[in-house]
Amino acid sequence: MNKKLLACFILLLSCLVGKSSAQTYQLAGNPVVTTGWDIVPSAVVNGDFIQLTADQISQVGGIKLNAPINLKFCDKWRVEFDFRIDGNGTTSYGRGDGFAFWYLANPPAAYTAGGGLGIPANSTGLMVGFDIFNNSTEAQMSKVHVLYGTNNTAGSNIEFNNTPGSTFHTPDLNPTQPFVGATYKHVEVLGQVDPAIPANWIISIKIDGNTVVNQSFAPSGSAVGMTQGYFGFSASTGAASARHSIKNAKIFTDKVAINQTSVSASVCPNPSTGQGTINLTTFQSQFVSNPANYTFTYSVGGTPITNPANFQFSGNTTVSVRIKDNSGLLCDNPDGKIQLTLSPFTATPATLTECNNNNAGTATYNLTLANVNEPAGSTKKFYATMANLNAGTPEITNPTAYISAAGTVYVKVTTPQGCQGSAPITLAFYPQIASQDATIESCYIDVAPTTALFNLTQANVTSATGVTKRYFKTQADALAGTNEILNPTAYIAPSSTVYVRITNVANCFVIVKITLKVLPPIYSSVLKDKIICIDAKTNLDAGPGFDSYLWSTGATTQSIQNIPPGQYWVQLKTGRCITLQTVKVNPASQPVISSIDINNTTITVNVKGGKGPFQYSLDGVKWQDSNVFTGLTRGEVTVYVKDSYNCTPIHIQITVPNLINAITPNGDNVNDVIDYSALAYKKILCLQYMTDMETNFMKRIKSETSNGTELLAEKNTDRNLLVYDHLD
């Protein structure tokens, strides 16, 4: 069977299936959908099947595609359908004649009744008949006839066509596979190119899974070279009668689907030969996604290309590409084109953009990633200046990790054909991340006034969106991304500096500084502890300059009045911070008169405690700084002492004895006698050494007065006479 004809047959079978997918045809549905098909009476749609003839004599009917199918590029095709032949038949001829499906070069103008199974005379193409009437014996039978050629026998009866190599007739299958019956039989027809004789087709036919035909067929007559035709079914009854029906017809003739029909390439000519060289196989993935599943053949003007991996051409050329399905399920696709042009290679400028991290002024570039439109397999060399490129030195030796400021470098490209071109590569930075240093102020922590609680995330370090921020104690940590501060919303620290690493979606980053400022407690410089007299009151003033005041007394004024001794506090607000300051009003400690030294008319007052300097007085009115009083008369004296706070004076009563330790009883009225009447107010008077002195004086008086000599009392210089009140 001719490969082209077989391809047509496959396509026709696809039409039977209907267009459920590209170039797959079918007749299915209930009722059967016949769009794209021509129905020839007496064929009719009858529910889910096509009734080609009614159970009557002289019936003929058919159905065919209304457009030709080209199977030129199909190496394998497959047809499936179900048929049923039933009916009452006639007494003389029983049931007849049978039906056929075919792929004919020209659409039938008329259908033939009787043994031709509806096939017109001299039809050309592939015909497969399912014959149930033996025209030689007029007996019932079940035979399959295959003709790949021209049906030119008497009565157009393919039963009698025996063209060598182009026909085949099965034995009578009635004993095992009778065609007549109430149930449908399933037919599968597979055609494929005969690898031994590519012009032939190997036809395999199965009925209900049983192979009845399997051999190679050669095209004959006008079928040789046939590339397109019409597919259809026909049936006839002649003098007999039978109902011929088909359904579920499916024809698989899909062509390999390709992603695009045309690709193009510009090839630089070899400077020495003027020819371009290209590997055509590199375009396969542009036609299909999985090229390993297909076989590609190439040709120019019908002439096959024998070495597509190294195809040389001298001018603009169109290469035809034929794509064959290795599984043989799909027809070849001959629509691929590769448009080749010869043109000198020209490199195109390119731009590489990288991160200027932390605004360092440089970035690391991989120059090899610059797409300058170089052909595959080209070599590239990079230079800092065009002058260096022209000189060929010095070459950039680290193009995959080239550190540079924004600017331009140059690339020299050499194609596999030896063509050269150069182009600038612009080195650019991604836009800088908007950022700025920031300062955060926070009030001191009471228990640790040199520290404060900071929320680092509130620092206004950037206005950029879509960024992430990470916080570090040192700039080195921020650069390395190590030792990250994990609690940035509750960071306790003294006045110091931290760093934030801001990263955008391009993975570029910048590091900025956050200055942390602990707002210390601000105390009143005028509010001091006070000492007042124990029975006095005072005022407390925190001084001006604070935003608000709150005293422990409940007052909210700058000062409070009439404050007795005690401990107080005031909350002083400055900005958002509050400082708690305590103040004490202490009662002044009273002085104590520890002792009084009396020397006749002089007393010395000794004081302990209190705060000096002290003042002294004998009447509580006149005060002196000295603690010594002289020239005092004998008798009771009140001594007053007050401290530097001028509190109520303390006082004590004392007696000044002003003792006379010598008498002159000579009648001159001066010291004639000892007179202590001034001390009479004291109940008990302690006179130190009084008894001894009096005894001594009396003895001397007695011894001297007898001589008439004036007695002078001797002063006891090594003793003082002290007089104390008895205080019980």
XYZ file of C-alpha atoms in Angstrom:
728
model
C 0.000 0.000 0.000
C 1.330 3.421 -0.888
C 2.502 5.356 2.103
C 0.700 8.462 0.960
C -2.504 6.579 0.349
C -2.256 4.923 3.703
C -1.763 8.327 5.301
C -4.896 9.509 3.563
C -6.735 6.490 4.833
C -5.648 7.302 8.360
C -6.805 10.840 8.022
C -10.101 9.631 6.651
C -10.547 7.325 9.572
C -9.885 10.288 11.805
C -12.755 12.064 10.125
C -15.015 9.153 11.016
C -14.188 9.649 14.635
C -15.102 13.279 14.230
C -13.051 16.316 15.078
C -12.519 15.706 18.754
C -8.911 16.870 18.286
C -6.706 18.014 15.424
C -7.163 15.690 12.419
C -9.044 13.066 14.382
C -12.499 12.354 12.985
C -15.429 10.451 14.364
C -19.085 9.536 13.992
C -20.497 9.290 17.478
C -23.215 10.583 19.715
C -26.908 9.903 20.194
C -28.111 10.965 17.768
C -24.892 10.674 15.760
C -23.330 14.037 14.972
C -22.672 14.250 11.223
C -21.202 17.733 10.973
C -18.598 17.716 8.171
C -20.074 14.641 6.564
C -22.347 14.150 3.537
C -25.117 11.539 3.965
C -26.267 9.865 0.741
C -29.727 8.224 0.800
C -30.872 5.757 1.677
C -28.411 6.246 4.568
C -29.958 7.915 7.623
C -29.093 8.687 11.232
C -30.864 6.250 13.493
C -30.153 7.113 17.105
C -26.549 6.267 17.948
C -25.771 4.612 14.579
C -25.781 5.340 10.860
C -28.131 3.037 8.946
C -26.567 2.742 5.477
C -29.436 0.646 4.034
C -32.834 -0.461 5.167
C -33.774 -4.145 5.138
C -35.104 -3.913 1.575
C -34.003 -4.884 -1.923
C -32.302 -2.468 -4.312
C -31.040 -0.252 -1.484
C -27.803 1.734 -1.670
C -26.522 4.370 0.742
C -23.361 5.982 1.957
C -21.687 8.686 4.063
C -18.444 10.537 3.304
C -16.373 13.464 4.496
C -17.154 16.633 2.587
C -13.458 17.631 2.254
C -10.367 15.703 1.112
C -7.766 14.493 3.601
C -4.027 14.650 2.917
C -2.162 11.675 4.418
C 1.113 12.330 2.663
C 3.133 12.495 5.877
C 1.502 9.729 7.875
C 3.731 6.718 8.508
C 1.085 5.030 10.622
C -2.664 5.357 10.954
C -5.473 3.570 12.744
C -9.223 3.192 12.211
C -11.837 1.758 14.588
C -15.568 1.286 14.068
C -18.440 -1.041 14.954
C -20.717 -2.624 12.350
C -23.870 -4.668 12.371
C -25.606 -6.521 9.464
C -29.061 -7.827 10.249
C -32.500 -8.050 8.693
C -34.929 -10.598 7.284
C -33.354 -11.058 3.850
C -35.182 -12.572 0.834
C -36.202 -16.102 0.057
C -34.118 -16.255 -3.118
C -30.998 -14.374 -2.125
C -31.065 -14.147 1.621
C -29.178 -11.155 3.068
C -26.847 -9.140 0.905
C -24.691 -7.737 -0.283
C -22.460 -6.087 2.375
C -20.717 -2.784 3.104
C -17.335 -1.149 2.525
C -15.231 1.696 3.858
C -12.844 3.440 1.515
C -10.405 6.243 0.886
C -10.994 7.382 -2.695
C -9.082 9.913 -4.767
C -12.326 11.482 -5.996
C -15.655 11.678 -4.194
C -18.138 9.178 -5.645
C -20.610 10.763 -8.055
C -22.950 7.784 -7.693
C -23.071 4.562 -5.671
C -23.341 1.107 -7.201
C -25.904 -1.397 -6.060
C -25.237 -5.060 -5.782
C -21.837 -6.695 -5.544
C -19.946 -3.414 -5.714
C -20.981 -2.744 -2.087
C -21.837 0.792 -3.216
C -18.334 1.532 -4.563
C -18.546 3.321 -7.953
C -16.891 1.763 -11.010
C -13.228 2.608 -11.621
C -12.795 4.150 -8.180
C -9.163 4.623 -7.144
C -7.824 4.351 -3.662
C -7.959 2.000 -0.721
C -11.130 -0.112 -0.442
C -11.995 -2.632 2.273
C -15.168 -4.647 1.741
C -17.127 -6.757 4.225
C -18.979 -9.071 1.815
C -21.823 -11.399 2.884
C -22.995 -12.649 -0.568
C -20.975 -14.953 -2.831
C -21.742 -13.717 -6.335
C -20.302 -16.905 -7.848
C -22.372 -19.404 -5.867
C -25.113 -17.017 -4.710
C -24.564 -18.383 -1.241
C -24.119 -16.567 2.075
C -20.534 -15.890 3.247
C -18.388 -13.584 5.411
C -15.269 -12.373 3.606
C -13.006 -9.318 3.791
C -11.709 -7.929 0.481
C -8.818 -5.435 0.327
C -7.982 -3.458 -2.816
C -5.260 -0.826 -3.033
C -5.621 0.371 -6.617
C -8.479 0.825 -9.139
C -11.787 -1.040 -8.912
C -12.218 -1.814 -12.630
C -13.755 -5.318 -12.601
C -17.089 -6.302 -14.096
C -19.932 -4.901 -12.048
C -17.381 -2.953 -9.943
C -17.234 -6.014 -7.726
C -13.994 -6.033 -5.677
C -14.690 -9.685 -4.920
C -13.358 -10.416 -8.387
C -10.352 -7.995 -8.321
C -7.117 -9.924 -8.067
C -4.398 -7.409 -8.888
C -1.168 -9.076 -7.711
C 0.317 -7.404 -4.633
C -2.605 -5.011 -4.344
C -5.497 -7.236 -3.299
C -6.350 -9.785 -0.646
C -9.419 -11.889 0.087
C -9.882 -13.706 3.360
C -11.345 -17.187 3.559
C -14.996 -17.438 4.384
C -15.211 -16.450 8.047
C -18.794 -17.628 8.534
C -17.773 -20.686 10.562
C -15.879 -18.561 13.120
C -16.763 -14.904 12.644
C -20.052 -14.501 10.806
C -20.769 -10.890 9.781
C -24.549 -11.223 10.069
C -26.063 -10.984 13.526
C -27.987 -8.876 15.972
C -24.885 -7.587 17.804
C -22.194 -5.150 16.691
C -18.719 -6.326 15.772
C -15.633 -4.196 16.449
C -13.122 -3.578 13.650
C -9.585 -2.217 13.995
C -7.554 -1.326 10.910
C -3.877 -0.385 11.287
C -1.712 0.775 8.421
C 1.985 1.589 8.494
C 4.825 2.056 6.046
C 6.537 -1.192 5.110
C 10.162 -0.629 6.219
C 11.337 -3.144 3.592
C 9.393 -1.459 0.772
C 8.658 2.145 1.795
C 6.141 2.546 -1.080
C 3.995 -0.216 0.437
C 1.729 -0.220 3.432
C 1.357 -3.063 5.875
C -2.352 -3.412 6.551
C -3.584 -5.195 9.684
C -7.326 -5.800 10.222
C -8.856 -7.241 13.381
C -12.482 -8.206 13.963
C -13.377 -8.475 17.647
C -9.660 -8.789 18.369
C -9.006 -11.541 15.848
C -6.546 -10.729 13.062
C -7.985 -11.468 9.633
C -5.578 -9.434 7.451
C -1.895 -8.677 8.055
C 0.292 -8.147 4.981
C 2.036 -5.586 2.808
C 0.092 -3.983 -0.048
C 1.570 -2.224 -3.069
C -0.359 0.602 -4.750
C -1.513 -0.152 -8.282
C -3.030 1.782 -11.141
C -3.846 5.378 -10.339
C -3.305 4.778 -6.629
C 0.442 5.085 -7.165
C 1.449 8.522 -5.954
C -1.951 9.250 -4.482
C -1.653 11.797 -1.591
C -5.185 12.847 -0.745
C -8.742 11.555 -0.946
C -12.187 11.275 0.557
C -13.045 8.819 3.239
C -16.466 7.171 3.497
C -18.685 4.162 4.011
C -21.136 2.622 1.530
C -23.480 -0.399 1.346
C -25.876 -2.009 -1.119
C -28.424 -4.853 -1.164
C -29.100 -5.643 -4.823
C -31.741 -8.340 -5.139
C -31.195 -9.398 -1.548
C -32.026 -7.331 1.501
C -30.254 -6.498 4.784
C -29.843 -3.607 7.177
C -26.256 -2.329 7.245
C -25.285 -0.126 10.213
C -22.076 1.510 11.578
C -21.312 3.504 14.710
C -18.446 4.655 16.939
C -16.239 5.284 13.914
C -12.868 6.794 14.890
C -9.994 7.704 12.592
C -6.611 8.667 14.074
C -4.478 10.764 11.707
C -3.111 13.456 14.022
C -0.065 15.290 12.795
C 2.811 16.036 15.179
C 1.977 19.306 16.916
C 4.759 21.880 16.855
C 5.228 24.972 18.990
C 5.950 27.190 16.025
C 6.296 26.730 12.305
C 9.264 28.983 11.724
C 12.450 29.968 13.501
C 15.218 32.180 12.270
C 18.912 32.589 12.813
C 21.518 35.013 11.644
C 24.903 33.444 11.086
C 28.187 35.214 10.772
C 30.095 34.083 7.649
C 33.507 32.535 8.074
C 35.974 35.257 7.083
C 38.048 32.809 5.021
C 35.250 30.989 3.146
C 32.364 33.439 3.190
C 30.062 30.595 4.235
C 27.943 30.298 7.316
C 27.982 27.149 9.429
C 25.220 26.189 11.811
C 23.999 23.192 13.786
C 20.386 22.763 12.686
C 19.672 20.269 15.466
C 19.947 23.047 18.075
C 16.561 24.379 16.933
C 14.680 21.152 17.706
C 13.534 22.294 21.147
C 11.975 25.359 19.565
C 9.680 23.146 17.508
C 8.755 20.562 20.175
C 9.203 20.432 23.930
C 10.636 16.901 24.008
C 12.725 16.482 20.853
C 14.060 13.093 21.980
C 10.638 11.610 21.166
C 10.866 12.646 17.541
C 13.035 12.190 14.461
C 13.982 15.309 12.521
C 14.961 15.426 8.860
C 16.095 18.523 7.017
C 16.098 19.514 3.390
C 16.626 22.508 1.128
C 14.510 22.628 -2.029
C 13.703 18.943 -1.632
C 17.350 17.926 -1.282
C 18.006 16.168 2.036
C 20.664 17.635 4.317
C 22.966 14.776 5.276
C 24.906 16.549 8.038
C 22.472 18.882 9.807
C 24.848 19.312 12.775
C 27.336 21.089 10.515
C 25.243 22.658 7.781
C 27.084 25.139 5.581
C 25.380 27.678 3.350
C 26.517 30.642 1.300
C 23.420 32.855 1.246
C 20.035 33.366 2.809
C 18.523 29.865 3.004
C 15.214 28.283 4.003
C 15.596 24.853 5.537
C 12.506 22.622 5.598
C 12.102 20.553 8.745
C 10.087 17.346 8.880
C 9.236 16.030 12.327
C 8.335 12.363 12.721
C 6.753 10.793 15.793
C 9.004 7.941 16.918
C 6.026 6.104 18.406
C 4.343 6.051 14.990
C 1.030 7.240 16.427
C 1.141 10.637 14.786
C 1.656 11.724 11.219
C 4.771 13.593 10.224
C 4.715 17.376 10.430
C 6.503 18.932 7.440
C 5.612 22.511 8.322
C 8.789 23.491 10.154
C 11.061 26.098 8.578
C 14.443 27.445 9.619
C 15.160 30.803 8.004
C 18.925 31.332 7.814
C 20.581 34.596 6.933
C 24.228 35.474 6.511
C 25.258 38.613 8.298
C 28.394 39.776 10.063
C 28.164 39.396 13.814
C 27.366 42.538 15.764
C 27.441 42.483 19.530
C 24.696 44.501 21.193
C 25.248 46.679 24.255
C 24.129 45.269 27.580
C 23.580 46.480 31.111
C 24.354 44.713 34.360
C 22.762 45.997 37.560
C 24.003 45.062 41.013
C 23.745 46.200 44.616
C 25.776 49.129 45.855
C 25.638 47.635 49.319
C 25.849 50.092 52.188
C 26.493 52.796 49.602
C 30.074 51.612 49.403
C 30.382 53.013 45.881
C 31.245 49.629 44.328
C 29.478 46.390 43.483
C 30.493 42.901 42.419
C 29.515 42.061 38.823
C 29.504 38.808 36.855
C 30.426 40.176 33.445
C 29.853 36.826 31.778
C 26.102 37.220 32.371
C 25.888 40.224 30.077
C 23.759 39.231 27.074
C 25.358 40.875 24.051
C 23.473 38.607 21.646
C 26.415 36.312 21.090
C 25.855 32.954 19.364
C 26.130 29.813 21.446
C 29.700 28.637 21.786
C 31.192 32.124 21.484
C 34.109 33.235 23.616
C 34.127 36.560 25.399
C 36.941 38.677 26.785
C 36.445 41.755 28.935
C 38.405 44.995 29.190
C 38.195 48.098 31.350
C 38.504 50.474 28.394
C 37.969 50.372 24.655
C 41.645 51.164 24.194
C 42.539 48.061 26.197
C 40.125 46.006 24.059
C 41.722 47.221 20.855
C 45.161 46.494 22.253
C 44.057 43.147 23.655
C 45.608 43.906 27.027
C 45.235 44.118 29.944
C 42.293 41.752 30.078
C 39.973 41.617 33.093
C 40.979 38.332 34.700
C 38.109 37.987 37.199
C 35.023 38.627 35.051
C 32.744 36.497 37.233
C 33.518 38.590 40.339
C 34.516 41.986 39.033
C 34.420 44.728 41.682
C 33.772 48.119 40.206
C 32.072 51.438 40.631
C 29.219 52.254 38.285
C 30.636 52.752 34.820
C 31.385 50.897 31.604
C 33.508 47.931 30.577
C 33.868 46.385 27.130
C 33.516 42.864 25.768
C 35.090 41.309 22.702
C 33.095 38.384 21.294
C 34.466 35.701 18.990
C 31.834 33.419 17.440
C 32.428 29.727 16.668
C 32.829 30.778 13.000
C 35.580 33.225 13.934
C 33.509 36.398 13.598
C 34.263 39.103 16.117
C 32.333 41.964 17.596
C 32.526 44.239 20.591
C 30.043 46.083 22.745
C 29.966 48.179 25.884
C 28.578 46.734 29.100
C 27.097 49.347 31.382
C 27.655 48.640 35.061
C 24.796 50.128 37.022
C 23.617 50.204 40.603
C 20.163 49.432 41.826
C 18.531 52.572 43.228
C 19.822 53.470 46.637
C 17.642 52.635 49.573
C 16.330 55.855 51.057
C 17.814 55.933 54.545
C 19.130 58.220 57.239
C 20.628 58.012 60.696
C 18.186 58.447 63.526
C 18.096 59.213 67.227
C 15.778 57.640 69.779
C 15.258 59.197 73.206
C 13.789 57.238 76.083
C 13.248 57.985 79.751
C 15.586 56.431 82.282
C 14.663 53.253 84.170
C 14.109 54.013 87.879
C 16.119 51.063 89.175
C 18.919 51.643 86.654
C 18.889 55.353 85.819
C 21.765 55.127 83.342
C 19.669 52.840 81.092
C 16.350 53.070 79.256
C 13.925 50.824 77.352
C 14.088 51.493 73.584
C 11.872 50.333 70.696
C 14.407 50.273 67.876
C 11.723 49.645 65.257
C 10.371 53.154 65.847
C 13.559 54.758 64.588
C 12.843 56.716 61.412
C 15.684 55.255 59.354
C 13.965 54.797 55.966
C 10.924 55.819 53.943
C 11.334 52.889 51.539
C 8.638 50.232 51.339
C 9.071 46.501 50.977
C 12.267 46.428 53.038
C 13.339 44.357 56.011
C 15.275 45.728 58.982
C 17.647 43.902 61.297
C 19.413 45.437 64.303
C 22.969 44.963 65.592
C 25.139 46.340 68.388
C 28.119 47.071 66.138
C 28.639 48.049 62.544
C 30.885 45.022 62.052
C 28.067 42.736 63.157
C 25.675 44.538 60.826
C 28.003 44.024 57.879
C 28.508 40.352 58.724
C 24.885 39.784 59.685
C 25.929 38.207 63.002
C 24.867 38.702 66.627
C 21.549 40.209 65.685
C 19.539 41.997 68.373
C 16.574 39.670 68.748
C 14.399 41.958 70.911
C 14.444 45.248 68.991
C 11.057 46.331 70.343
C 12.209 46.096 73.975
C 15.934 46.785 73.974
C 17.435 47.951 77.279
C 20.651 49.920 76.940
C 22.518 52.991 78.184
C 23.115 55.955 75.937
C 24.927 54.298 73.041
C 24.758 53.455 69.328
C 23.203 50.531 67.454
C 23.061 49.791 63.725
C 20.235 48.713 61.457
C 20.711 46.733 58.255
C 17.979 47.629 55.739
C 17.502 45.124 52.894
C 15.222 45.572 49.867
C 13.625 43.070 47.479
C 16.724 43.097 45.260
C 18.686 41.881 48.326
C 20.624 45.131 48.427
C 21.307 46.580 51.854
C 22.409 49.746 53.613
C 23.518 50.189 57.207
C 22.554 53.255 59.204
C 23.180 54.327 62.767
C 20.649 54.744 65.546
C 21.811 56.907 68.443
C 20.236 55.867 71.717
C 19.849 58.675 74.234
C 18.833 57.945 77.789
C 16.911 60.911 79.200
C 18.344 61.155 82.748
C 16.384 62.232 85.801
C 16.207 66.027 86.046
C 16.171 67.140 89.653
C 15.393 70.489 91.097
C 18.576 72.303 91.939
C 16.855 74.551 94.454
C 14.943 71.957 96.401
C 17.188 71.048 99.352
C 16.763 69.356 102.678
C 15.977 71.839 105.442
C 16.518 72.020 109.175
C 13.990 74.031 111.142
C 13.087 74.436 114.734
C 11.044 71.553 115.975
C 7.978 73.670 116.515
C 8.380 75.719 113.337
C 7.064 75.328 109.749
C 8.641 76.126 106.403
C 8.025 76.341 102.634
C 9.339 73.893 99.977
C 9.981 75.196 96.445
C 11.028 72.947 93.530
C 11.857 75.933 91.387
C 10.639 76.877 87.908
C 11.257 75.115 84.553
C 9.316 71.889 84.966
C 6.267 70.962 82.926
C 4.282 69.827 85.959
C 4.595 69.165 89.698
C 2.971 66.633 91.966
C 3.824 66.703 95.691
C 3.291 63.958 98.185
C 0.840 66.336 99.842
C -1.301 66.234 96.670
C -0.345 69.756 95.648
C 0.442 70.423 91.977
C 2.099 73.798 92.449
C 5.731 74.739 92.164
C 5.967 75.230 95.936
C 4.130 74.181 99.077
C 3.788 76.182 102.328
C 3.498 75.651 106.091
C 5.357 72.374 106.034
C 6.321 70.872 109.428
C 9.322 68.623 109.854
C 9.017 65.366 107.910
C 9.965 63.619 104.625
C 8.303 64.684 101.346
C 8.558 63.930 97.622
C 7.659 65.681 94.424
C 7.236 64.295 90.864
C 8.877 66.699 88.415
C 7.847 66.250 84.775
C 10.215 67.322 82.000
C 8.940 66.495 78.558
C 7.652 62.921 78.782
C 9.908 61.919 81.652
C 9.101 62.183 85.356
C 11.722 62.457 88.077
C 10.872 61.596 91.680
C 12.791 63.803 94.112
C 12.628 63.435 97.874
C 13.296 66.177 100.403
C 13.557 66.136 104.185
C 12.542 68.852 106.636
C 14.506 67.937 109.728
C 13.926 69.366 113.221
C 16.965 71.152 114.508
C 18.686 69.299 117.356
C 18.648 71.423 120.580
C 21.861 72.277 122.324
C 22.414 71.131 125.926
C 24.197 73.103 128.642
C 26.614 70.448 129.756
C 28.307 72.439 132.573
C 28.950 75.903 133.972
C 32.262 76.845 135.489
C 31.904 79.483 138.280
C 34.851 81.419 139.573
C 33.498 83.921 142.091
C 31.983 86.617 139.855
C 32.786 84.865 136.554
C 30.941 81.974 134.941
C 31.785 79.981 131.802
C 28.894 78.219 130.015
C 29.732 74.903 128.317
C 27.347 73.594 125.595
C 27.008 70.243 123.845
C 24.939 69.380 120.743
C 23.006 71.764 118.561
C 24.563 73.784 115.820
C 26.816 76.680 116.505
C 27.784 79.331 116.636
C 25.828 79.797 119.827
C 24.710 83.009 121.542
C 24.464 83.514 125.259
C 22.361 85.769 127.469
C 21.516 86.337 131.132
C 18.170 87.947 130.451
C 17.036 86.444 127.110
C 17.159 89.912 125.545
C 20.718 90.940 125.318
C 22.888 88.332 123.611
C 26.565 87.856 123.297
C 28.770 85.521 121.293
C 31.059 84.760 124.260
C 30.203 82.011 126.691
C 31.935 83.834 129.579
C 30.141 86.259 131.902
C 32.185 88.366 134.398
C 31.513 90.750 137.276
C 28.491 88.899 138.444
C 26.987 89.613 141.842
C 26.231 86.970 144.376
C 22.914 85.341 143.908
C 20.655 83.547 141.413
C 21.396 83.907 137.676
C 19.485 82.514 134.658
C 21.706 81.586 131.726
C 20.162 81.480 128.189
C 21.678 79.715 125.153
C 20.403 79.638 121.563
C 21.869 77.959 118.466
C 22.388 79.261 114.936
C 18.793 78.334 113.933
C 17.540 80.932 116.406
C 15.156 78.428 117.913
C 13.613 78.989 121.356
C 16.556 79.395 123.780
C 17.329 76.875 126.448
C 18.063 78.203 129.941
C 19.210 77.176 133.348
C 19.304 78.860 136.735
C 22.548 78.936 138.670
C 23.748 80.611 141.878
C 26.826 82.786 141.962
C 28.149 82.486 145.517
C 30.855 85.177 145.181
C 32.596 83.737 148.229
C 34.878 85.931 150.331
C 37.856 83.910 151.588
C 39.324 86.738 153.726
C 37.780 88.946 156.475
C 39.098 91.991 158.304
C 37.064 92.349 161.494
C 38.618 95.714 162.285
C 35.493 97.692 162.515
C 35.923 99.532 159.203
C 32.768 97.907 157.896
C 34.707 96.256 155.103
C 34.816 92.501 155.349
C 34.322 92.713 158.992
C 32.130 89.663 158.825
C 31.234 86.818 156.345
C 27.787 87.590 154.875
C 25.986 84.790 152.871
C 22.541 86.209 153.203
C 22.307 86.490 149.398
C 22.284 82.720 149.262
C 19.522 82.260 151.773
C 16.985 81.380 149.063
C 18.718 78.021 148.497
C 17.490 75.134 150.546
C 20.771 73.251 150.317
C 24.005 74.833 149.373
C 27.102 72.880 148.805
C 30.174 74.836 149.722
C 33.332 73.083 148.726
C 36.006 73.251 151.435
C 33.853 75.607 153.478
C 34.393 73.831 156.832
C 38.148 73.713 156.512
C 38.414 77.304 155.475
C 36.251 78.526 158.260
C 38.199 76.507 160.804
C 41.490 77.839 159.529
C 40.222 81.391 159.504
C 38.906 81.137 163.015
C 42.131 79.768 164.334
C 44.120 82.561 162.823
C 41.724 85.177 164.057
C 42.081 83.981 167.606
C 45.844 83.898 167.431
C 46.281 87.340 165.959
C 43.619 89.455 167.511
C 45.291 89.200 170.909
C 48.172 91.260 169.510
C 45.825 93.833 168.063
C 47.216 93.116 164.660
C 44.859 93.395 161.659
C 44.075 89.983 160.335
C 44.079 89.629 156.575
C 42.480 86.612 155.152
C 44.762 84.624 152.951
C 43.465 83.675 149.603
C 43.469 80.045 148.801
C 44.925 80.208 145.316
C 44.952 76.539 144.504
C 41.253 75.953 145.159
C 38.028 77.464 143.880
C 34.915 77.554 145.874
C 31.998 76.202 143.724
C 28.430 76.569 144.753
C 25.748 74.346 143.141
C 22.059 74.229 143.528
C 20.749 71.034 144.874
C 18.373 69.929 142.155
C 16.266 67.240 143.753
